[in-house]
PDB file of C-alpha atoms in Angstrom:
ATOM      1  CA  MET A1165      -0.044  -0.038  -0.024  1.00  0.00           C
ATOM      2  CA  SER A1166       1.373   3.401  -0.962  1.00  0.00           C
ATOM      3  CA  THR A1167       1.922   5.998   1.648  1.00  0.00           C
ATOM      4  CA  HIS A1168       2.795   8.814  -0.776  1.00  0.00           C
ATOM      5  CA  HIS A1169      -0.090  11.064   0.497  1.00  0.00           C
ATOM      6  CA  THR A1170       0.772  10.388   4.145  1.00  0.00           C
ATOM      7  CA  ARG A1171       3.352  12.542   5.859  1.00  0.00           C
ATOM      8  CA  SER A1172       6.250  10.134   5.904  1.00  0.00           C
ATOM      9  CA  VAL A1173       9.823  10.029   6.952  1.00  0.00           C
ATOM     10  CA  VAL A1174      11.495   9.908   3.434  1.00  0.00           C
ATOM     11  CA  VAL A1175      14.968   8.525   2.816  1.00  0.00           C
ATOM     12  CA  GLY A1176      17.058   8.908  -0.280  1.00  0.00           C
ATOM     13  CA  VAL A1177      18.434   5.519  -1.348  1.00  0.00           C
ATOM     14  CA  ASP A1178      21.267   4.881  -3.806  1.00  0.00           C
ATOM     15  CA  GLY A1179      22.824   1.573  -2.739  1.00  0.00           C
ATOM     16  CA  SER A1180      25.615   3.125  -0.797  1.00  0.00           C
ATOM     17  CA  ASP A1181      26.516   2.115   2.820  1.00  0.00           C
ATOM     18  CA  SER A1182      25.932   5.775   3.805  1.00  0.00           C
ATOM     19  CA  ALA A1183      22.355   5.553   2.553  1.00  0.00           C
ATOM     20  CA  LEU A1184      21.784   2.353   4.366  1.00  0.00           C
ATOM     21  CA  GLN A1185      22.944   3.974   7.631  1.00  0.00           C
ATOM     22  CA  ALA A1186      20.482   6.812   6.885  1.00  0.00           C
ATOM     23  CA  VAL A1187      17.806   4.179   6.397  1.00  0.00           C
ATOM     24  CA  ARG A1188      18.458   2.676   9.794  1.00  0.00           C
ATOM     25  CA  TRP A1189      18.355   6.090  11.517  1.00  0.00           C
ATOM     26  CA  ALA A1190      15.188   7.011   9.709  1.00  0.00           C
ATOM     27  CA  ALA A1191      13.495   3.768  10.554  1.00  0.00           C
ATOM     28  CA  SER A1192      13.926   4.489  14.261  1.00  0.00           C
ATOM     29  CA  GLU A1193      12.777   8.072  13.772  1.00  0.00           C
ATOM     30  CA  ALA A1194       9.652   6.964  11.887  1.00  0.00           C
ATOM     31  CA  VAL A1195       8.610   4.637  14.705  1.00  0.00           C
ATOM     32  CA  ARG A1196       9.219   7.444  17.237  1.00  0.00           C
ATOM     33  CA  ARG A1197       7.061   9.757  15.249  1.00  0.00           C
ATOM     34  CA  ASN A1198       4.489   7.062  14.413  1.00  0.00           C
ATOM     35  CA  ARG A1199       4.965   7.756  10.703  1.00  0.00           C
ATOM     36  CA  PRO A1200       5.552   5.486   7.740  1.00  0.00           C
ATOM     37  CA  LEU A1201       8.982   5.241   6.352  1.00  0.00           C
ATOM     38  CA  ARG A1202       9.258   5.983   2.594  1.00  0.00           C
ATOM     39  CA  LEU A1203      12.287   4.793   0.675  1.00  0.00           C
ATOM     40  CA  VAL A1204      13.050   6.618  -2.639  1.00  0.00           C
ATOM     41  CA  ALA A1205      15.498   5.865  -5.332  1.00  0.00           C
ATOM     42  CA  ALA A1206      15.838   8.259  -8.271  1.00  0.00           C
ATOM     43  CA  VAL A1207      16.416   7.222 -11.787  1.00  0.00           C
ATOM     44  CA  PRO A1208      17.678  10.096 -14.031  1.00  0.00           C
ATOM     45  CA  TRP A1209      15.333   9.373 -16.912  1.00  0.00           C
ATOM     46  CA  MET A1210      12.213   7.358 -17.353  1.00  0.00           C
ATOM     47  CA  THR A1211      11.557   7.101 -21.138  1.00  0.00           C
ATOM     48  CA  TYR A1212       9.738   3.916 -22.313  1.00  0.00           C
ATOM     49  CA  GLN A1213      10.281   1.785 -25.324  1.00  0.00           C
ATOM     50  CA  PRO A1214       7.538   1.484 -27.921  1.00  0.00           C
ATOM     51  CA  ILE A1215       5.408  -1.672 -27.568  1.00  0.00           C
ATOM     52  CA  GLY A1216       6.875  -4.591 -29.610  1.00  0.00           C
ATOM     53  CA  MET A1217      10.325  -3.091 -29.913  1.00  0.00           C
ATOM     54  CA  PRO A1218      13.346  -4.886 -28.464  1.00  0.00           C
ATOM     55  CA  PRO A1219      15.324  -3.151 -25.698  1.00  0.00           C
ATOM     56  CA  GLY A1220      18.461  -1.352 -26.797  1.00  0.00           C
ATOM     57  CA  GLY A1221      20.543   1.840 -26.345  1.00  0.00           C
ATOM     58  CA  LYS A1222      19.196   4.339 -23.846  1.00  0.00           C
ATOM     59  CA  GLU A1223      16.111   2.170 -23.174  1.00  0.00           C
ATOM     60  CA  TYR A1224      18.310  -0.751 -22.243  1.00  0.00           C
ATOM     61  CA  ASP A1225      20.383   1.499 -19.888  1.00  0.00           C
ATOM     62  CA  ARG A1226      17.116   2.804 -18.281  1.00  0.00           C
ATOM     63  CA  GLN A1227      15.882  -0.744 -17.671  1.00  0.00           C
ATOM     64  CA  LEU A1228      19.155  -1.629 -15.949  1.00  0.00           C
ATOM     65  CA  MET A1229      19.024   1.553 -13.800  1.00  0.00           C
ATOM     66  CA  VAL A1230      15.342   0.830 -12.841  1.00  0.00           C
ATOM     67  CA  LYS A1231      16.349  -2.778 -11.992  1.00  0.00           C
ATOM     68  CA  ARG A1232      19.269  -1.497  -9.931  1.00  0.00           C
ATOM     69  CA  ALA A1233      17.031   0.969  -8.083  1.00  0.00           C
ATOM     70  CA  HIS A1234      14.585  -1.768  -7.164  1.00  0.00           C
ATOM     71  CA  GLU A1235      17.523  -3.859  -5.846  1.00  0.00           C
ATOM     72  CA  PHE A1236      18.693  -0.867  -3.766  1.00  0.00           C
ATOM     73  CA  LEU A1237      15.227  -0.346  -2.364  1.00  0.00           C
ATOM     74  CA  ASP A1238      14.896  -4.138  -1.490  1.00  0.00           C
ATOM     75  CA  ALA A1239      18.197  -3.998   0.406  1.00  0.00           C
ATOM     76  CA  ALA A1240      17.100  -0.766   2.192  1.00  0.00           C
ATOM     77  CA  ALA A1241      13.790  -2.339   3.203  1.00  0.00           C
ATOM     78  CA  ILE A1242      15.646  -5.241   4.789  1.00  0.00           C
ATOM     79  CA  GLU A1243      17.866  -2.777   6.690  1.00  0.00           C
ATOM     80  CA  ALA A1244      14.824  -0.877   7.896  1.00  0.00           C
ATOM     81  CA  SER A1245      13.055  -3.971   9.174  1.00  0.00           C
ATOM     82  CA  ALA A1246      16.203  -5.181  10.912  1.00  0.00           C
ATOM     83  CA  ALA A1247      16.502  -1.820  12.675  1.00  0.00           C
ATOM     84  CA  GLU A1248      12.790  -1.466  13.543  1.00  0.00           C
ATOM     85  CA  ALA A1249      10.543  -4.483  12.930  1.00  0.00           C
ATOM     86  CA  THR A1250       7.477  -2.373  13.413  1.00  0.00           C
ATOM     87  CA  ALA A1251       8.224   0.202  10.838  1.00  0.00           C
ATOM     88  CA  GLU A1252       5.793   0.598   8.023  1.00  0.00           C
ATOM     89  CA  VAL A1253       7.853   0.719   4.889  1.00  0.00           C
ATOM     90  CA  ASP A1254       6.871   2.082   1.388  1.00  0.00           C
ATOM     91  CA  ARG A1255       9.143   2.105  -1.681  1.00  0.00           C
ATOM     92  CA  GLU A1256       9.301   4.098  -4.760  1.00  0.00           C
ATOM     93  CA  VAL A1257      11.501   4.417  -7.913  1.00  0.00           C
ATOM     94  CA  ALA A1258      11.204   8.162  -8.796  1.00  0.00           C
ATOM     95  CA  GLY A1259      11.910   9.499 -12.223  1.00  0.00           C
ATOM     96  CA  GLY A1260      14.332  12.340 -12.581  1.00  0.00           C
ATOM     97  CA  GLU A1261      17.588  13.579 -11.089  1.00  0.00           C
ATOM     98  CA  ALA A1262      18.023  13.151  -7.374  1.00  0.00           C
ATOM     99  CA  VAL A1263      17.540  16.825  -6.399  1.00  0.00           C
ATOM    100  CA  PRO A1264      14.185  17.471  -8.079  1.00  0.00           C
ATOM    101  CA  ALA A1265      12.898  13.997  -7.232  1.00  0.00           C
ATOM    102  CA  LEU A1266      13.691  14.418  -3.562  1.00  0.00           C
ATOM    103  CA  ALA A1267      12.403  17.983  -3.580  1.00  0.00           C
ATOM    104  CA  ARG A1268       9.001  16.729  -4.693  1.00  0.00           C
ATOM    105  CA  GLU A1269       9.040  14.116  -2.048  1.00  0.00           C
ATOM    106  CA  ALA A1270       9.899  16.760   0.589  1.00  0.00           C
ATOM    107  CA  GLU A1271       6.771  18.737  -0.256  1.00  0.00           C
ATOM    108  CA  ASP A1272       4.647  16.257   1.589  1.00  0.00           C
ATOM    109  CA  ALA A1273       7.185  14.708   3.990  1.00  0.00           C
ATOM    110  CA  GLU A1274       7.622  15.124   7.738  1.00  0.00           C
ATOM    111  CA  LEU A1275      11.314  14.668   7.418  1.00  0.00           C
ATOM    112  CA  LEU A1276      13.846  13.941   4.651  1.00  0.00           C
ATOM    113  CA  VAL A1277      16.886  11.791   5.609  1.00  0.00           C
ATOM    114  CA  LEU A1278      20.032  11.457   3.597  1.00  0.00           C
ATOM    115  CA  GLY A1279      23.381   9.750   3.956  1.00  0.00           C
ATOM    116  CA  SER A1280      26.442  11.918   4.049  1.00  0.00           C
ATOM    117  CA  ARG A1281      27.988  10.153   1.079  1.00  0.00           C
ATOM    118  CA  GLY A1282      26.701   8.237  -1.814  1.00  0.00           C
ATOM    119  CA  HIS A1283      27.744   6.756  -5.150  1.00  0.00           C
ATOM    120  CA  GLY A1284      29.100   9.423  -7.427  1.00  0.00           C
ATOM    121  CA  GLY A1285      27.105   8.362 -10.416  1.00  0.00           C
ATOM    122  CA  PHE A1286      23.595   6.892 -10.354  1.00  0.00           C
ATOM    123  CA  ALA A1287      21.407   9.048  -8.070  1.00  0.00           C
ATOM    124  CA  GLY A1288      24.459  10.059  -6.057  1.00  0.00           C
ATOM    125  CA  LEU A1289      23.882  11.506  -2.683  1.00  0.00           C
ATOM    126  CA  LEU A1290      27.127  13.246  -2.333  1.00  0.00           C
ATOM    127  CA  LEU A1291      27.355  15.858   0.523  1.00  0.00           C
ATOM    128  CA  GLY A1292      28.176  19.063  -1.140  1.00  0.00           C
ATOM    129  CA  SER A1293      25.784  18.406  -4.037  1.00  0.00           C
ATOM    130  CA  VAL A1294      22.525  16.643  -3.352  1.00  0.00           C
ATOM    131  CA  GLY A1295      22.831  16.749   0.407  1.00  0.00           C
ATOM    132  CA  VAL A1296      23.652  20.473   0.541  1.00  0.00           C
ATOM    133  CA  SER A1297      21.068  21.235  -2.137  1.00  0.00           C
ATOM    134  CA  MET A1298      18.262  19.548  -0.264  1.00  0.00           C
ATOM    135  CA  ALA A1299      19.331  21.038   3.116  1.00  0.00           C
ATOM    136  CA  ALA A1300      18.914  24.455   1.495  1.00  0.00           C
ATOM    137  CA  GLN A1301      15.728  24.035  -0.408  1.00  0.00           C
ATOM    138  CA  ALA A1302      13.672  21.131   0.860  1.00  0.00           C
ATOM    139  CA  ALA A1303      10.236  22.164   2.187  1.00  0.00           C
ATOM    140  CA  CYS A1304      10.698  19.952   5.294  1.00  0.00           C
ATOM    141  CA  PRO A1305      13.491  19.488   7.783  1.00  0.00           C
ATOM    142  CA  VAL A1306      16.441  17.583   6.432  1.00  0.00           C
ATOM    143  CA  VAL A1307      18.704  15.263   8.446  1.00  0.00           C
ATOM    144  CA  ILE A1308      22.114  14.282   7.132  1.00  0.00           C
ATOM    145  CA  VAL A1309      23.325  11.137   8.810  1.00  0.00           C
ATOM    146  CA  ARG A1310      27.079  11.233   9.163  1.00  0.00           C
ATOM    147  CA  GLU A1311      29.217   8.038   8.819  1.00  0.00           C
ATOM    148  CA  GLY A1312      29.588   6.594  12.248  1.00  0.00           C
ATOM    149  CA  GLY A1313      26.021   7.528  12.982  1.00  0.00           C
ATOM    150  CA  PRO A1314      24.638   9.093  16.316  1.00  0.00           C
ATOM    151  CA  HIS A1315      26.381   8.541  19.611  1.00  0.00           C
ATOM    152  CA  ASP A1316      24.361   5.959  21.467  1.00  0.00           C
ATOM    153  CA  GLU A1317      25.344   6.866  24.956  1.00  0.00           C
ATOM    154  CA  GLN A1318      22.280   7.186  27.203  1.00  0.00           C
ATOM    155  CA  ASP A1319      23.077  10.786  28.026  1.00  0.00           C
ATOM    156  CA  ALA A1320      24.090  11.819  24.540  1.00  0.00           C
ATOM    157  CA  PRO A1321      22.263  15.230  24.062  1.00  0.00           C
ATOM    158  CA  VAL A1322      20.559  17.015  21.192  1.00  0.00           C
ATOM    159  CA  VAL A1323      22.561  20.167  20.451  1.00  0.00           C
ATOM    160  CA  VAL A1324      21.017  23.286  18.919  1.00  0.00           C
ATOM    161  CA  GLY A1325      22.574  26.560  17.948  1.00  0.00           C
ATOM    162  CA  VAL A1326      20.696  29.595  19.220  1.00  0.00           C
ATOM    163  CA  ASP A1327      21.014  33.064  17.584  1.00  0.00           C
ATOM    164  CA  GLY A1328      20.460  36.251  19.522  1.00  0.00           C
ATOM    165  CA  PRO A1329      17.402  37.738  17.941  1.00  0.00           C
ATOM    166  CA  PRO A1330      14.178  35.724  17.295  1.00  0.00           C
ATOM    167  CA  GLY A1331      14.093  34.050  13.935  1.00  0.00           C
ATOM    168  CA  GLY A1332      15.498  30.630  14.740  1.00  0.00           C
ATOM    169  CA  ASP A1333      12.286  29.367  16.396  1.00  0.00           C
ATOM    170  CA  ALA A1334      11.756  26.582  13.773  1.00  0.00           C
ATOM    171  CA  ALA A1335      15.166  25.036  14.744  1.00  0.00           C
ATOM    172  CA  LEU A1336      14.438  25.435  18.438  1.00  0.00           C
ATOM    173  CA  ALA A1337      10.971  23.871  18.035  1.00  0.00           C
ATOM    174  CA  PHE A1338      12.534  20.841  16.194  1.00  0.00           C
ATOM    175  CA  ALA A1339      15.272  20.478  18.731  1.00  0.00           C
ATOM    176  CA  PHE A1340      12.961  20.506  21.823  1.00  0.00           C
ATOM    177  CA  ASP A1341      10.561  18.090  20.193  1.00  0.00           C
ATOM    178  CA  GLU A1342      13.321  15.716  19.250  1.00  0.00           C
ATOM    179  CA  ALA A1343      14.918  15.766  22.678  1.00  0.00           C
ATOM    180  CA  SER A1344      11.441  15.124  24.183  1.00  0.00           C
ATOM    181  CA  ARG A1345      10.961  12.089  21.840  1.00  0.00           C
ATOM    182  CA  LEU A1346      14.401  10.718  22.582  1.00  0.00           C
ATOM    183  CA  GLY A1347      14.245  11.436  26.361  1.00  0.00           C
ATOM    184  CA  ALA A1348      17.571  13.207  25.825  1.00  0.00           C
ATOM    185  CA  PRO A1349      18.984  16.431  27.375  1.00  0.00           C
ATOM    186  CA  LEU A1350      19.150  19.494  25.206  1.00  0.00           C
ATOM    187  CA  VAL A1351      22.322  21.559  24.929  1.00  0.00           C
ATOM    188  CA  ALA A1352      21.314  25.068  23.803  1.00  0.00           C
ATOM    189  CA  MET A1353      24.478  26.782  22.632  1.00  0.00           C
ATOM    190  CA  HIS A1354      24.791  30.539  22.005  1.00  0.00           C
ATOM    191  CA  ALA A1355      28.040  31.544  20.509  1.00  0.00           C
ATOM    192  CA  TRP A1356      29.439  35.002  20.402  1.00  0.00           C
ATOM    193  CA  SER A1357      32.801  36.370  19.295  1.00  0.00           C
ATOM    194  CA  ASP A1358      34.806  39.588  19.474  1.00  0.00           C
ATOM    195  CA  ALA A1359      36.082  39.099  15.985  1.00  0.00           C
ATOM    196  CA  ALA A1360      33.737  41.692  14.566  1.00  0.00           C
ATOM    197  CA  LEU A1361      34.368  44.250  17.188  1.00  0.00           C
ATOM    198  CA  ASP A1362      36.421  47.389  16.557  1.00  0.00           C
ATOM    199  CA  PRO A1363      39.993  46.294  17.734  1.00  0.00           C
ATOM    200  CA  PHE A1364      40.619  49.756  19.167  1.00  0.00           C
ATOM    201  CA  LEU A1365      37.574  49.243  21.598  1.00  0.00           C
ATOM    202  CA  VAL A1366      38.372  45.608  22.660  1.00  0.00           C
ATOM    203  CA  PRO A1367      40.796  46.603  25.505  1.00  0.00           C
ATOM    204  CA  TYR A1368      38.243  48.922  27.068  1.00  0.00           C
ATOM    205  CA  LEU A1369      35.173  46.517  26.948  1.00  0.00           C
ATOM    206  CA  ASP A1370      33.590  45.102  30.138  1.00  0.00           C
ATOM    207  CA  TRP A1371      33.760  41.404  29.109  1.00  0.00           C
ATOM    208  CA  THR A1372      31.992  40.256  32.295  1.00  0.00           C
ATOM    209  CA  ALA A1373      29.038  42.520  31.507  1.00  0.00           C
ATOM    210  CA  ILE A1374      28.994  41.395  27.876  1.00  0.00           C
ATOM    211  CA  GLU A1375      29.062  37.695  28.871  1.00  0.00           C
ATOM    212  CA  ALA A1376      26.174  38.363  31.371  1.00  0.00           C
ATOM    213  CA  ASP A1377      24.215  40.022  28.698  1.00  0.00           C
ATOM    214  CA  GLU A1378      24.720  37.037  26.318  1.00  0.00           C
ATOM    215  CA  HIS A1379      23.474  34.693  29.027  1.00  0.00           C
ATOM    216  CA  ARG A1380      20.348  36.859  29.523  1.00  0.00           C
ATOM    217  CA  THR A1381      19.765  36.787  25.757  1.00  0.00           C
ATOM    218  CA  LEU A1382      19.921  32.929  25.684  1.00  0.00           C
ATOM    219  CA  ALA A1383      17.600  32.635  28.744  1.00  0.00           C
ATOM    220  CA  GLN A1384      15.017  34.851  27.010  1.00  0.00           C
ATOM    221  CA  ARG A1385      15.170  32.765  23.838  1.00  0.00           C
ATOM    222  CA  LEU A1386      14.629  29.590  25.737  1.00  0.00           C
ATOM    223  CA  SER A1387      12.067  30.688  28.249  1.00  0.00           C
ATOM    224  CA  GLY A1388       8.912  29.854  26.247  1.00  0.00           C
ATOM    225  CA  TRP A1389      10.351  26.548  25.026  1.00  0.00           C
ATOM    226  CA  THR A1390      11.314  25.343  28.525  1.00  0.00           C
ATOM    227  CA  ALA A1391       7.850  26.054  29.714  1.00  0.00           C
ATOM    228  CA  LYS A1392       6.315  24.010  26.752  1.00  0.00           C
ATOM    229  CA  TYR A1393       8.741  21.121  27.260  1.00  0.00           C
ATOM    230  CA  PRO A1394       9.252  20.974  31.108  1.00  0.00           C
ATOM    231  CA  GLU A1395      10.388  17.278  30.782  1.00  0.00           C
ATOM    232  CA  VAL A1396      13.538  18.249  28.603  1.00  0.00           C
ATOM    233  CA  GLU A1397      16.634  18.854  30.673  1.00  0.00           C
ATOM    234  CA  VAL A1398      18.166  21.980  29.145  1.00  0.00           C
ATOM    235  CA  ARG A1399      21.900  22.728  29.478  1.00  0.00           C
ATOM    236  CA  ARG A1400      22.784  26.255  28.441  1.00  0.00           C
ATOM    237  CA  GLN A1401      26.119  27.125  27.062  1.00  0.00           C
ATOM    238  CA  VAL A1402      27.412  30.599  26.110  1.00  0.00           C
ATOM    239  CA  ILE A1403      30.601  30.237  24.180  1.00  0.00           C
ATOM    240  CA  ARG A1404      32.962  33.066  23.167  1.00  0.00           C
ATOM    241  CA  ASP A1405      33.803  31.548  19.762  1.00  0.00           C
ATOM    242  CA  GLY A1406      32.472  31.137  16.305  1.00  0.00           C
ATOM    243  CA  ALA A1407      29.209  29.136  16.088  1.00  0.00           C
ATOM    244  CA  ALA A1408      30.426  26.625  13.455  1.00  0.00           C
ATOM    245  CA  GLY A1409      33.423  25.500  15.442  1.00  0.00           C
ATOM    246  CA  ALA A1410      31.536  25.384  18.722  1.00  0.00           C
ATOM    247  CA  LEU A1411      28.667  23.269  17.249  1.00  0.00           C
ATOM    248  CA  THR A1412      31.225  21.007  15.642  1.00  0.00           C
ATOM    249  CA  ARG A1413      33.019  20.357  18.895  1.00  0.00           C
ATOM    250  CA  LEU A1414      29.773  19.711  20.746  1.00  0.00           C
ATOM    251  CA  SER A1415      28.677  17.241  18.034  1.00  0.00           C
ATOM    252  CA  GLU A1416      31.481  14.848  19.217  1.00  0.00           C
ATOM    253  CA  GLY A1417      29.327  13.747  22.143  1.00  0.00           C
ATOM    254  CA  ALA A1418      25.849  14.387  20.745  1.00  0.00           C
ATOM    255  CA  CYS A1419      23.121  12.258  19.173  1.00  0.00           C
ATOM    256  CA  LEU A1420      21.921  15.172  16.833  1.00  0.00           C
ATOM    257  CA  VAL A1421      22.872  18.762  16.012  1.00  0.00           C
ATOM    258  CA  VAL A1422      20.123  21.041  14.971  1.00  0.00           C
ATOM    259  CA  VAL A1423      20.788  24.231  12.956  1.00  0.00           C
ATOM    260  CA  GLY A1424      18.632  26.681  10.908  1.00  0.00           C
ATOM    261  CA  SER A1425      18.986  27.039   7.217  1.00  0.00           C
ATOM    262  CA  ARG A1426      20.131  30.647   7.481  1.00  0.00           C
ATOM    263  CA  GLY A1427      22.104  32.585  10.058  1.00  0.00           C
ATOM    264  CA  ARG A1428      22.199  36.166  11.300  1.00  0.00           C
ATOM    265  CA  GLY A1429      24.358  37.306   8.414  1.00  0.00           C
ATOM    266  CA  GLY A1430      22.276  35.692   5.688  1.00  0.00           C
ATOM    267  CA  VAL A1431      22.447  37.291   2.293  1.00  0.00           C
ATOM    268  CA  THR A1432      19.428  37.386   0.007  1.00  0.00           C
ATOM    269  CA  GLY A1433      19.565  34.431  -2.246  1.00  0.00           C
ATOM    270  CA  LEU A1434      21.931  32.430  -0.055  1.00  0.00           C
ATOM    271  CA  LEU A1435      19.702  29.619   1.010  1.00  0.00           C
ATOM    272  CA  LEU A1436      22.060  27.827   3.377  1.00  0.00           C
ATOM    273  CA  GLY A1437      24.172  29.838   5.812  1.00  0.00           C
ATOM    274  CA  SER A1438      27.888  29.343   6.316  1.00  0.00           C
ATOM    275  CA  VAL A1439      27.434  27.938   9.782  1.00  0.00           C
ATOM    276  CA  SER A1440      24.947  25.373   8.630  1.00  0.00           C
ATOM    277  CA  GLN A1441      27.235  24.341   5.752  1.00  0.00           C
ATOM    278  CA  ALA A1442      30.271  24.030   7.957  1.00  0.00           C
ATOM    279  CA  VAL A1443      28.397  21.879  10.453  1.00  0.00           C
ATOM    280  CA  LEU A1444      27.045  19.651   7.721  1.00  0.00           C
ATOM    281  CA  HIS A1445      30.568  18.997   6.451  1.00  0.00           C
ATOM    282  CA  HIS A1446      32.313  18.521   9.764  1.00  0.00           C
ATOM    283  CA  ALA A1447      29.967  17.393  12.452  1.00  0.00           C
ATOM    284  CA  ALA A1448      30.557  13.984  14.073  1.00  0.00           C
ATOM    285  CA  CYS A1449      26.801  13.083  14.439  1.00  0.00           C
ATOM    286  CA  PRO A1450      23.639  13.490  12.390  1.00  0.00           C
ATOM    287  CA  VAL A1451      22.749  17.052  11.552  1.00  0.00           C
ATOM    288  CA  ALA A1452      19.200  18.438  11.115  1.00  0.00           C
ATOM    289  CA  VAL A1453      18.740  21.497   9.021  1.00  0.00           C
ATOM    290  CA  VAL A1454      15.429  23.221   9.736  1.00  0.00           C
ATOM    291  CA  ARG A1455      14.125  26.066   7.534  1.00  0.00           C
ATOM    292  CA  ALA A1456      12.296  29.000   9.123  1.00  0.00           C
ATOM    293  CA  GLU A1457       8.534  28.805   8.859  1.00  0.00           C
ATOM    294  CA  PRO A1458       7.243  30.677   5.797  1.00  0.00           C
ATOM    295  CA  LYS A1459       5.834  34.112   6.487  1.00  0.00           C
ATOM    296  CA  VAL A1460       2.078  34.468   6.363  1.00  0.00           C
ATOM    297  CA  ALA A1461       0.728  37.435   4.521  1.00  0.00           C
ATOM    298  CA  GLU A1462      -1.193  39.792   6.768  1.00  0.00           C
TER     299      GLU A1462
END
């Protein structure tokens, strides 16, 4: 039975070990969310041979690719069932290149999950191409599962980066919800740096007062969420450093890092901020990229 019109946890499958690791992570997530798991393999073209004509040329190549895609999906379904026997699994061979095919899937998905590396040819899911493209443009949150997977320690936290001004509430909402589902603590990290300050002023600044102000900023950003999720243990961290480096270091002991799709210094047209890109490439655990909710016209 197809679950295409049900909000599913969707996984891009290309036969790579990285994609299978993403499938295992996504199967557990689908069960936690009580959602079906949808496995999707993209085939670059879907032309069909005329009736009665023998296969050959591009049509023969297409048939081989479709056959391989089904084999990849079969192997992924086995991995999903091994990870979570109760997971409801749906499979689809989607026509088109990986990015547009997965973008279509993301429109109705609860979550899109990708491996950090894929095969470089057929429906490749190479981080830096498909992975980064989907993190920037997908209509739903995107999780990139790094090689090595999440840390399984019982106290491994969910880590979220918190900007100063409001605007990252979608990432905060996802992080608190995920920590609640996992029964994990939440590390809310607010990074600040003196790199952008006038060097002539630096010796005269009251760093104790500045740090206290940053702590107040973080507390204000979290106050509504801690009230909504009282069961989540929140560990606040204010770090005098760049956000990308701080989040990457925190990822070494985390089960998930959550970032927004754009940062404070976002440029119009730049869909994925520099911090998010850096974390995607260097984090030691899965990374969730959550786009801000679209603005509603007044």
